[in-house]
mmCIF file of C-alpha atoms and ligand atoms in Angstrom:
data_model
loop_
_atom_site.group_PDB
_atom_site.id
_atom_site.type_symbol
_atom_site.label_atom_id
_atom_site.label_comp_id
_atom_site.label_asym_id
_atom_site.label_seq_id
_atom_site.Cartn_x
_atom_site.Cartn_y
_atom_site.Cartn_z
ATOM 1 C CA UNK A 781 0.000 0.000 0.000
ATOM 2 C CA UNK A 782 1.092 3.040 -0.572
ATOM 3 C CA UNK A 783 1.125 5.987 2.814
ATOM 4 C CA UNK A 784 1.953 9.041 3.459
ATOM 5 C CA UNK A 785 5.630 10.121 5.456
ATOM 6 C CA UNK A 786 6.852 13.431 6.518
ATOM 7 C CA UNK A 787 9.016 13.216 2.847
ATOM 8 C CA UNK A 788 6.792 12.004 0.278
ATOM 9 C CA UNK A 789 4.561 9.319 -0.183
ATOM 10 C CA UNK A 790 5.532 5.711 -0.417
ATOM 11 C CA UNK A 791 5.307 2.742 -2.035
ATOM 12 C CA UNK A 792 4.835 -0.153 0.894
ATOM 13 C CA UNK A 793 5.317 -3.942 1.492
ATOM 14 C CA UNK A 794 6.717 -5.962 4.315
ATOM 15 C CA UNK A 795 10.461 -5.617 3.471
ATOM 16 C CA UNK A 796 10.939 -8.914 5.232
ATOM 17 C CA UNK A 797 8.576 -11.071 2.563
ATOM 18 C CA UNK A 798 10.427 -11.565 -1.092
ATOM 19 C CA UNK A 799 7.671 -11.951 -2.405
ATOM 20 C CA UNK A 800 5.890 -8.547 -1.646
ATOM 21 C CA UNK A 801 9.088 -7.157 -2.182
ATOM 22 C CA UNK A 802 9.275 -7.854 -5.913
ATOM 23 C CA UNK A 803 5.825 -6.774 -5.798
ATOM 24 C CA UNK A 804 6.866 -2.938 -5.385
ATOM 25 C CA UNK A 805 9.647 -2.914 -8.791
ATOM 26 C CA UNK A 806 6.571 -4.073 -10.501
ATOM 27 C CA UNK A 807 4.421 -1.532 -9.608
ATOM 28 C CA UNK A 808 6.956 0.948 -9.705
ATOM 29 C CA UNK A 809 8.273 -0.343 -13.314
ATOM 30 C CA UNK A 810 11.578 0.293 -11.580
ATOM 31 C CA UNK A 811 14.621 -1.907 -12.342
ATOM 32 C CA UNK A 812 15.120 -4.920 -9.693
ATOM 33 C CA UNK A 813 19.069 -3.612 -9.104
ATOM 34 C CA UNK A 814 17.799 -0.384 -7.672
ATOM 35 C CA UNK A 815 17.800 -0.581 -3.524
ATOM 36 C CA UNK A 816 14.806 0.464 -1.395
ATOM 37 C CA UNK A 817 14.575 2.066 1.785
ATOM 38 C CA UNK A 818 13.338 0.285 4.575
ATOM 39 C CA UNK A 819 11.225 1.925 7.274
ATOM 40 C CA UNK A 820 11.119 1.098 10.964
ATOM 41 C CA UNK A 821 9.190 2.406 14.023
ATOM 42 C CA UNK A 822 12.088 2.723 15.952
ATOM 43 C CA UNK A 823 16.120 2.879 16.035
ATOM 44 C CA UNK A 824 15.871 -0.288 18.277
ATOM 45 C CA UNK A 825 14.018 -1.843 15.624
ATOM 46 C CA UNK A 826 16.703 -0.584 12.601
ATOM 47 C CA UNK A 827 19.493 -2.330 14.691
ATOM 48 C CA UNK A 828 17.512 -5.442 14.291
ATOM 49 C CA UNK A 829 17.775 -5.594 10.536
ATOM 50 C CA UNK A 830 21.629 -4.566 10.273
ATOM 51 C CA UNK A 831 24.909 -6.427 11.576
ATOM 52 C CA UNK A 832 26.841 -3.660 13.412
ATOM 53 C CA UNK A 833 25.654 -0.195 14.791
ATOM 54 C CA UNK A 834 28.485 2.233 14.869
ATOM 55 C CA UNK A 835 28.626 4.827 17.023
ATOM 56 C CA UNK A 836 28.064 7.426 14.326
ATOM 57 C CA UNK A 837 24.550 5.810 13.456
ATOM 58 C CA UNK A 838 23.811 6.090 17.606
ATOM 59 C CA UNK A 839 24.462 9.910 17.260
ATOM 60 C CA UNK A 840 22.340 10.447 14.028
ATOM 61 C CA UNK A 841 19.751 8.446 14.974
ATOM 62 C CA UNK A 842 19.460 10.168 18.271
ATOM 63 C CA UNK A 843 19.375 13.400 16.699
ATOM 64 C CA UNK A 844 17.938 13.087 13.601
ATOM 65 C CA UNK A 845 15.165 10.345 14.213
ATOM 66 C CA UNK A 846 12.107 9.958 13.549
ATOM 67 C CA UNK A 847 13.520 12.206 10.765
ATOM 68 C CA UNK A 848 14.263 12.575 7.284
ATOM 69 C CA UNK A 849 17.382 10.560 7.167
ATOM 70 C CA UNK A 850 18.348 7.365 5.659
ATOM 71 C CA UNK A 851 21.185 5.395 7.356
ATOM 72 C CA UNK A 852 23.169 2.749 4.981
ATOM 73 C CA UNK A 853 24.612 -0.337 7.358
ATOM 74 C CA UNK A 854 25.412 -3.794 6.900
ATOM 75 C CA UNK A 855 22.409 -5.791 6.439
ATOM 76 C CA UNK A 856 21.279 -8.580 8.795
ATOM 77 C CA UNK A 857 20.840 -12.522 7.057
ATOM 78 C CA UNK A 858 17.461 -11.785 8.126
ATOM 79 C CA UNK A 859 16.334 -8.797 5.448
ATOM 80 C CA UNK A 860 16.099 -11.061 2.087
ATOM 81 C CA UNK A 861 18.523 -9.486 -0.564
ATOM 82 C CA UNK A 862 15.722 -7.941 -2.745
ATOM 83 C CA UNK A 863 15.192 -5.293 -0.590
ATOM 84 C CA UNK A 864 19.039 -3.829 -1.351
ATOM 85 C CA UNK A 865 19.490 -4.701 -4.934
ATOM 86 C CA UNK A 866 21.655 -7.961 -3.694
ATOM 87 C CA UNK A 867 23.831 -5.564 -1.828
ATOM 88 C CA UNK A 868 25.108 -6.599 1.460
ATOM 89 C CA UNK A 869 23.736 -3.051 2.936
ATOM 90 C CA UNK A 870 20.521 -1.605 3.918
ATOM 91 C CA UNK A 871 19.035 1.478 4.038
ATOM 92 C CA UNK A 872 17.110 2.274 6.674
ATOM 93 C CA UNK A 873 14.795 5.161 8.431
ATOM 94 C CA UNK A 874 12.326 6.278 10.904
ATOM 95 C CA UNK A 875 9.503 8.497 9.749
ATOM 96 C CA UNK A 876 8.646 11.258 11.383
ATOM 97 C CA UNK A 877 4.882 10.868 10.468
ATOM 98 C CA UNK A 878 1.945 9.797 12.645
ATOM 99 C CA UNK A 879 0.493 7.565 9.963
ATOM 100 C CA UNK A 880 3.737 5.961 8.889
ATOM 101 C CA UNK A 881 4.928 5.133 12.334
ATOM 102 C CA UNK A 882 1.136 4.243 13.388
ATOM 103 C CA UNK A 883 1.278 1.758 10.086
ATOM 104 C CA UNK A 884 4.464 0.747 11.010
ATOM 105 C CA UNK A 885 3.715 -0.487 14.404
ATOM 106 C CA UNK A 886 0.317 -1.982 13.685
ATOM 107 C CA UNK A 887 2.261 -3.972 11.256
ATOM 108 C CA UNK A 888 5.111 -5.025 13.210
ATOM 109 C CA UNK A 889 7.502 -5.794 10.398
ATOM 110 C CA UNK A 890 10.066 -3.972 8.689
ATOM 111 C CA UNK A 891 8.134 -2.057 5.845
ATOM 112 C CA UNK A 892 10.338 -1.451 2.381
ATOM 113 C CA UNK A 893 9.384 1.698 0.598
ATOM 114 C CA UNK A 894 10.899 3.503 -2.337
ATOM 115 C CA UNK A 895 8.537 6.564 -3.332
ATOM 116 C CA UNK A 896 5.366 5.864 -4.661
ATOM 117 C CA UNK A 897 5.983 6.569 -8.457
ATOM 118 C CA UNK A 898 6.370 5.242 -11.745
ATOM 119 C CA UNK A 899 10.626 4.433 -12.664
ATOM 120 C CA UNK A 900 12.292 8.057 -12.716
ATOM 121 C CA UNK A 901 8.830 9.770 -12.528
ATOM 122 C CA UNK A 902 8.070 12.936 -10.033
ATOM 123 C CA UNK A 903 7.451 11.613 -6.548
ATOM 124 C CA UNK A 904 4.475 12.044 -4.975
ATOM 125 C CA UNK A 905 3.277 14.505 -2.388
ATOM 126 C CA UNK A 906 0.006 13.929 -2.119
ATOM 127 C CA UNK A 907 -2.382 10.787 -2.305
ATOM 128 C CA UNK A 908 -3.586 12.291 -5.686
ATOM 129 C CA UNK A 909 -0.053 11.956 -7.242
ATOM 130 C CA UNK A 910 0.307 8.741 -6.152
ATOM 131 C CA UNK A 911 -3.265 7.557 -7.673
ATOM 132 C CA UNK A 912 -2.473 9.340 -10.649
ATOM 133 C CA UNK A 913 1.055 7.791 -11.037
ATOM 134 C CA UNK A 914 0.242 4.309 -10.173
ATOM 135 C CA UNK A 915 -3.599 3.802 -10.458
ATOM 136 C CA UNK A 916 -4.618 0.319 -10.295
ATOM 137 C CA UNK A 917 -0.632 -0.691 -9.218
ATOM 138 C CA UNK A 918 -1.366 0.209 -5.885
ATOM 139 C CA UNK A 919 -4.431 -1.598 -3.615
ATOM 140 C CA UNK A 920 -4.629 1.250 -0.939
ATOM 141 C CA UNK A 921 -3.720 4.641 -0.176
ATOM 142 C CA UNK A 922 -3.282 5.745 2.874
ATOM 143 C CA UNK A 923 -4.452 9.753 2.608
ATOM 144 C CA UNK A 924 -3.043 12.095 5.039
ATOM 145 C CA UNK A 925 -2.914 15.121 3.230
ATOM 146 C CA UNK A 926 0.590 17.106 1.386
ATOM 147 C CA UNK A 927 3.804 15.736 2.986
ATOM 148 C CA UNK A 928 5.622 18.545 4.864
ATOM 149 C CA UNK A 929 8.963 17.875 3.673
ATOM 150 C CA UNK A 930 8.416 17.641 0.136
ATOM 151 C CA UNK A 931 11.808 16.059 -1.371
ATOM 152 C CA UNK A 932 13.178 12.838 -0.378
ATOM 153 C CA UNK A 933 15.440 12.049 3.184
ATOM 154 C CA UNK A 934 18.660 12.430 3.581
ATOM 155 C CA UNK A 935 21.071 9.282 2.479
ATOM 156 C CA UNK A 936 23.970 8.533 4.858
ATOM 157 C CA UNK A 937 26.246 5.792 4.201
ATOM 158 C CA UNK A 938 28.166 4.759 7.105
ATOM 159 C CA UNK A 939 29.721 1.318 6.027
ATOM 160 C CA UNK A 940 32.890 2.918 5.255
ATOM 161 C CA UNK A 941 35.696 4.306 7.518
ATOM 162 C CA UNK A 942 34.036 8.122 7.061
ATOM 163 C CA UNK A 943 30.200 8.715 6.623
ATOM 164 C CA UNK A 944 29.443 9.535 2.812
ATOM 165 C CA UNK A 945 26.569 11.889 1.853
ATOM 166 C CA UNK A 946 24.787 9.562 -0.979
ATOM 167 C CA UNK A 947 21.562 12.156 -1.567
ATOM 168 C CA UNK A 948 21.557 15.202 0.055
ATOM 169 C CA UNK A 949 17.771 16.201 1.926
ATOM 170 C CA UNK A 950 16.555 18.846 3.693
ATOM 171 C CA UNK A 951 19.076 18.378 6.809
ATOM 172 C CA UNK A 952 21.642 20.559 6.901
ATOM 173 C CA UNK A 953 25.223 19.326 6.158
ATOM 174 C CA UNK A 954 27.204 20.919 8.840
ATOM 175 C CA UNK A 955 24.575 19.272 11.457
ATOM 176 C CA UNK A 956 24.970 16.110 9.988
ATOM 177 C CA UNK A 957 28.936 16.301 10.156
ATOM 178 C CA UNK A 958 28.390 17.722 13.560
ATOM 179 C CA UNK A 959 26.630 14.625 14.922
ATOM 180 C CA UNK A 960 28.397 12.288 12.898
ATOM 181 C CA UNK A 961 31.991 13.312 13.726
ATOM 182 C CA UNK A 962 32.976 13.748 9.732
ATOM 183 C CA UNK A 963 30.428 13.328 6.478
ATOM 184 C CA UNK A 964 32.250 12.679 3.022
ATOM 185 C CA UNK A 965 30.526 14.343 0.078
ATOM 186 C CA UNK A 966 29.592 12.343 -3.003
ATOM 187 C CA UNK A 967 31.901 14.724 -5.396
ATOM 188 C CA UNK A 968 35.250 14.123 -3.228
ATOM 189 C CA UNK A 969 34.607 10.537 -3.562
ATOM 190 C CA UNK A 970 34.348 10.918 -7.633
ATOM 191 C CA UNK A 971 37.507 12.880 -7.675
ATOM 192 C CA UNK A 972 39.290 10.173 -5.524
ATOM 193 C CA UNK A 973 38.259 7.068 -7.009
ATOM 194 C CA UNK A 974 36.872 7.809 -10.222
ATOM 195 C CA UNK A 975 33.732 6.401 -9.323
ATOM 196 C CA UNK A 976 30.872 7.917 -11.445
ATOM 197 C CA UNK A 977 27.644 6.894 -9.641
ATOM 198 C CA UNK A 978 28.408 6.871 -5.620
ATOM 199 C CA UNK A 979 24.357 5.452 -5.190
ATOM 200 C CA UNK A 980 23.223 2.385 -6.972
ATOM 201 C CA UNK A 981 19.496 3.578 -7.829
ATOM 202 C CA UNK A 982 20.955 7.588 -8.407
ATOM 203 C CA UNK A 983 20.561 7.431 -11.867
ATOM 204 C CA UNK A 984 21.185 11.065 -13.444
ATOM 205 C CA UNK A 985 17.951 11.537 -14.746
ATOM 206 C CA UNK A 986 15.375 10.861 -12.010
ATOM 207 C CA UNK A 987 12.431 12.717 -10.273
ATOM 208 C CA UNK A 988 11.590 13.979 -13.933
ATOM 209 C CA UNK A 989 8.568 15.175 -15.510
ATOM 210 C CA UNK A 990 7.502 13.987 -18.952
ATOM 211 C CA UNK A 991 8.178 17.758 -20.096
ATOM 212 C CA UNK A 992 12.258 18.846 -20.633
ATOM 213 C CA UNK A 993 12.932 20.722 -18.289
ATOM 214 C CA UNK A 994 15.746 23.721 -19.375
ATOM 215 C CA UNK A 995 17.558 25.269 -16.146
ATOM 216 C CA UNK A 996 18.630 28.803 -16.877
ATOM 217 C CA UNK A 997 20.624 31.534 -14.378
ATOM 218 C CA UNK A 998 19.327 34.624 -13.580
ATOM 219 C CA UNK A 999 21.864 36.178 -15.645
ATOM 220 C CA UNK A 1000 20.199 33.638 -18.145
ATOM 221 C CA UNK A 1001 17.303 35.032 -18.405
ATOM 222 C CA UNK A 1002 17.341 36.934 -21.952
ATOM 223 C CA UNK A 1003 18.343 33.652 -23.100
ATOM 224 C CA UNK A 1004 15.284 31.615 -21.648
ATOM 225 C CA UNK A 1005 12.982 34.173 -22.641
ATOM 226 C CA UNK A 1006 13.835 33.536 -26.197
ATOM 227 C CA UNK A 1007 14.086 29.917 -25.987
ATOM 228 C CA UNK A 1008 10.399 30.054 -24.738
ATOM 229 C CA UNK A 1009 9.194 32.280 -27.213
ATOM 230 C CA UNK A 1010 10.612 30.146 -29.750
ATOM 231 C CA UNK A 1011 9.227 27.067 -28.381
ATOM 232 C CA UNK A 1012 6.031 28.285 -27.863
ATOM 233 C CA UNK A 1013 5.991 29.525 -31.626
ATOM 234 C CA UNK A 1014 6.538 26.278 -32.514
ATOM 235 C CA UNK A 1015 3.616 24.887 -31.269
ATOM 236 C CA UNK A 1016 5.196 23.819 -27.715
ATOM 237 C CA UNK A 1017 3.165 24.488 -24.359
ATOM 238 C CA UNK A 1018 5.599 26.339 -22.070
ATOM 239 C CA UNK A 1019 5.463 26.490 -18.456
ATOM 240 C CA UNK A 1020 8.070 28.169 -15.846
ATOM 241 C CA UNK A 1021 9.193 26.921 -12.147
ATOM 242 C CA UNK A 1022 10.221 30.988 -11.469
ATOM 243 C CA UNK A 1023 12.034 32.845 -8.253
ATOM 244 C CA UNK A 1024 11.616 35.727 -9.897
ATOM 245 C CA UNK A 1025 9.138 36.879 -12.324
ATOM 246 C CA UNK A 1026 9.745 36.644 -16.593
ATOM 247 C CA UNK A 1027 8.529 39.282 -18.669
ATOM 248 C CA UNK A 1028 6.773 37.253 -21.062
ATOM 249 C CA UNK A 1029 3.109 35.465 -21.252
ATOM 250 C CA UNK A 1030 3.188 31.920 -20.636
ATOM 251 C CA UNK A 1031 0.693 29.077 -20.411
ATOM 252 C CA UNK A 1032 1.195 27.695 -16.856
ATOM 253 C CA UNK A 1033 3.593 29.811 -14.119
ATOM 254 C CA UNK A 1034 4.568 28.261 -10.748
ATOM 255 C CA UNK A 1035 6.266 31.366 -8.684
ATOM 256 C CA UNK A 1036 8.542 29.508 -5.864
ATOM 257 C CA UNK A 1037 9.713 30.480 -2.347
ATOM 258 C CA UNK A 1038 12.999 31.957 -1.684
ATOM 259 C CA UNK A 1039 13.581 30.137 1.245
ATOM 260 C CA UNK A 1040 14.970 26.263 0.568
ATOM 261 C CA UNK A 1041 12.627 24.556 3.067
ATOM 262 C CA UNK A 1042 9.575 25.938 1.575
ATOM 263 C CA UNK A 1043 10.654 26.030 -1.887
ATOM 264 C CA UNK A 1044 11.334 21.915 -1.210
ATOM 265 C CA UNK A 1045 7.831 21.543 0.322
ATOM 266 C CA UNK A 1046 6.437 22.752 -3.220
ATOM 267 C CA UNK A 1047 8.379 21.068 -5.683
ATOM 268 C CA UNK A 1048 7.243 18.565 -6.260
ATOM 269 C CA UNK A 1049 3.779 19.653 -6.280
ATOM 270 C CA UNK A 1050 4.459 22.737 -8.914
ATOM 271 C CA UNK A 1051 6.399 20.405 -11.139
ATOM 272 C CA UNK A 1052 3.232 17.440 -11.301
ATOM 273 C CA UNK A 1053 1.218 21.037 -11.722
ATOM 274 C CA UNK A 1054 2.903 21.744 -14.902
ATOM 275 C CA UNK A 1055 3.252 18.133 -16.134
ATOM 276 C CA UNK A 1056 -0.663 17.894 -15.467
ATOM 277 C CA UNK A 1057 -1.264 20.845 -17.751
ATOM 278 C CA UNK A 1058 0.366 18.791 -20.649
ATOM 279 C CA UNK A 1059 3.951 20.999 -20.923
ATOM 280 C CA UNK A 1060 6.298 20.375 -22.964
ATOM 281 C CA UNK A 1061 8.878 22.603 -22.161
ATOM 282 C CA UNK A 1062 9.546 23.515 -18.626
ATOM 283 C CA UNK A 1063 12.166 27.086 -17.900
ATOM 284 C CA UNK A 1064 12.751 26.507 -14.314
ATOM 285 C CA UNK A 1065 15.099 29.254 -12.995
ATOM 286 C CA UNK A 1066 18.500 27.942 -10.640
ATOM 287 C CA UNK A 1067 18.084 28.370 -7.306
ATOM 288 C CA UNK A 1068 21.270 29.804 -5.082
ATOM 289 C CA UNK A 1069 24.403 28.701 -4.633
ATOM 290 C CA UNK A 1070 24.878 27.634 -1.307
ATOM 291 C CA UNK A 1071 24.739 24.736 1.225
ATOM 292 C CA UNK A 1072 20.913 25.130 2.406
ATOM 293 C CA UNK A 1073 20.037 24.770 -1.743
ATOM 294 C CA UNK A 1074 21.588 21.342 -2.131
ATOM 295 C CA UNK A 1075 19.029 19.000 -1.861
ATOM 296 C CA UNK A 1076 16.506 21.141 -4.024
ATOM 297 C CA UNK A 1077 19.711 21.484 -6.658
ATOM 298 C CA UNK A 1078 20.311 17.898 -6.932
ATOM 299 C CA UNK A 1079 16.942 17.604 -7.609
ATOM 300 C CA UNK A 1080 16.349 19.866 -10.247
ATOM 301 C CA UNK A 1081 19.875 18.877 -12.152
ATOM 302 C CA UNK A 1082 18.274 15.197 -11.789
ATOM 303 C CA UNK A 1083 15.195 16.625 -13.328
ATOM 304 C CA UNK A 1084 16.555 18.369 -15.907
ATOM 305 C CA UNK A 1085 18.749 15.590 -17.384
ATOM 306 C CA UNK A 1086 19.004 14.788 -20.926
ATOM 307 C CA UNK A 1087 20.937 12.364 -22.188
ATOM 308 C CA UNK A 1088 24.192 13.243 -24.196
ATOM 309 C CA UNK A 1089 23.453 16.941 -23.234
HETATM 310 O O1 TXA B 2220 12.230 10.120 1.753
HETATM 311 C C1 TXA B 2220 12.479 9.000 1.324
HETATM 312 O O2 TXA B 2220 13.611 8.481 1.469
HETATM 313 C C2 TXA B 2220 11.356 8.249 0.620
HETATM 314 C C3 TXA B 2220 10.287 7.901 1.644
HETATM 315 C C4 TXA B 2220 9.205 7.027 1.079
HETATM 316 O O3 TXA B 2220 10.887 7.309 2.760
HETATM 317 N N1 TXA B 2220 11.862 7.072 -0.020
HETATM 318 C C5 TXA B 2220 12.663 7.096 -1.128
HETATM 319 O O4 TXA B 2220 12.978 5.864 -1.627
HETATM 320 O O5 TXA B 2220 13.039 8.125 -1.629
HETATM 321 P P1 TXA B 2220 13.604 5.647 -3.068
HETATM 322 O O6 TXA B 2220 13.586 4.179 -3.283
HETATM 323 O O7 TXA B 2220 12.883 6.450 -4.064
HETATM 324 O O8 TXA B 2220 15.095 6.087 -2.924
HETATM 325 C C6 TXA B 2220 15.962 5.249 -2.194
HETATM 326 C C7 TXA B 2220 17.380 5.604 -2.500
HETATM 327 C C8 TXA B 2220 17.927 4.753 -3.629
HETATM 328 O O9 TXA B 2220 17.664 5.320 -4.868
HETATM 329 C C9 TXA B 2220 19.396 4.712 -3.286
HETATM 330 O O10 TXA B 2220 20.010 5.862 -3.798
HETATM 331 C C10 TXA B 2220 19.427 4.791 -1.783
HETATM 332 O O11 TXA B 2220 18.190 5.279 -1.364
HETATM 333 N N2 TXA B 2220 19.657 3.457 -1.203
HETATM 334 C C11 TXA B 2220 18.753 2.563 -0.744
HETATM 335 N N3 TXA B 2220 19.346 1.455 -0.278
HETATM 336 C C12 TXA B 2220 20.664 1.645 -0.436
HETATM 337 C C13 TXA B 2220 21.817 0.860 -0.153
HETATM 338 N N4 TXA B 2220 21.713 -0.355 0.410
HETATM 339 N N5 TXA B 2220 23.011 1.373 -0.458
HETATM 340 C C14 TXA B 2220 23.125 2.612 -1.007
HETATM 341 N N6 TXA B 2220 22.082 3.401 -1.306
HETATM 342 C C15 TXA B 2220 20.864 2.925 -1.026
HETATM 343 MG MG1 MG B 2221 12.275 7.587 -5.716
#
């Protein structure tokens, strides 16, 4: 079933039963290599499904749980490989929602749940998105209104030596490295080892809409005026994810906080808003530079990815 947490909505099945397990890439159309997050009531009930609990996942888990923050540990015999893409790690978190962690007691298993979308689609906010993205997939919804959040959690890997930032969230880095002792960003780890994708399941192009989506700069924005009067000429329908406002007439225009929590908390929303009005072309303007803008800039680079481009 699919239910709401303080992030997004998401996709649900006992992450302890293969079976249901396989159930979710199906529904998801989502490829069987890609690893899910499991969700537990409690941090006594994460170190159940892992093999060692370091001291740095004590200290984020005390501070950050129920929270929007993954933890990536060794995973226990117990959790069947499915869940992690064969890995021998799991991700795991604690919502910090009253339905998820009421759902997640009443069920008293382990619950694995990626976001409750279609393969590299926009996640879901809202129990609408998630009917509208998955229909008949999904059996029941549970409906507790817009997530607060609004992007996905926080992914901390802490199998290695130092903890690595896998997909940056709404928490704050320099809290994170605080609590954790040291956090490892995905880039460093490029530089050092070559390594292209640091995630399995962090595919470039991800949380996309069906529109392209063409990031421009404020300096940009001569240049993304033209492009959408161009496109527009040409028979496209243009719509605009704007910080500021654009001098020209558009069909659909989503104006978006400055401030990075709220901006997060509506974007996923504005983006299904302009995908539902059938755009083809999407101008979303960059947001800041800056450390508080990370998660929401990952996001829109992964939503604005085009192959070869
Ligand atoms: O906020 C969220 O995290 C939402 C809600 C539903 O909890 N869930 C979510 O799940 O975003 P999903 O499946 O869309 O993203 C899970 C990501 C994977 O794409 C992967 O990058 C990472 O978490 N992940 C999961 N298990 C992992 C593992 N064992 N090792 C490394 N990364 C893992
Ligand atoms: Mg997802």
């Amino acid at each position: 079933m699919a239910f709401p947490t303080e992030t997004v909505y998401g996709l649900g099945a006992n992450a302890l039963d293969e079976r249901a397990v396989a159930r979710i890439f199906e529904a998801k159309g989502r490829p069987s290599f890609n690893p899910l997050i499991v969700h537990v009531p409690d941090a006594g009930a994460a170190r159940e499904q892992v093999t060692s609990w370091p001291p740095a996942a004590r200290a984020l888990a005390d501070a950050f749980w129920p929270g929007p923050l993954t933890l990536v540990l060794p995973r226990a015999e117990g959790v069947p490989g499915i869940v992690s893409g064969g890995l021998a790690t799991v991700a795991l978190r604690v919502p910090a929602h009253p339905t998820a962690l009421a759902l997640l007691r009443a069920a008293d298993v382990p619950i694995a749940a990626p976001s409750a979308n279609r393969y590299t689609g926009i996640s879901p906010t809202s129990a609408a998105h998630v009917e509208r993205a998955l229909g008949d997939a999904v059996e029941l919804i549970l409906d507790a209104g817009p997530t607060s959040v609004g992007i996905e959690s926080t992914v901390v890997d802490l199998t290695g030596s130092i903890p690595l930032l896998l997909r940056p969230g709404t928490l704050p880095q320099q809290s994170l490295r605080e609590v954790a002792g040291a956090l490892e960003l995905p880039r460093a780890r490029v530089a050092d080892e070559g390594a292209a994708r640091p995630s399995p399941g962090m595919g470039a192009r991800h949380y996309a809409p069906r529109g392209s989506v063409y990031l421009f700069s404020p300096h940009e924005r001569d240049a993304a005026l033209a492009a959408a009067e161009e496109a527009a000429a040409a028979g496209e329908r243009v719509g605009a994810l704007l910080l500021e406002p654009l001098a020209t007439r558009l069909e659909e225009v989503v104006h978006m906080p400055a401030d990075p929590d709220a901006y997060a908390h509506r974007l996923y929303a504005a983006l299904h808003q302009l995908d539902d009005a059938g755009c083809t072309l999407l101008l979303v303007e960059r947001v800041p530079d800056g450390e508080r803008w990370t998660g929401v800039r990952d996001r829109l680079q992964r939503a604005s990815y085009t192959p070869g481009a």
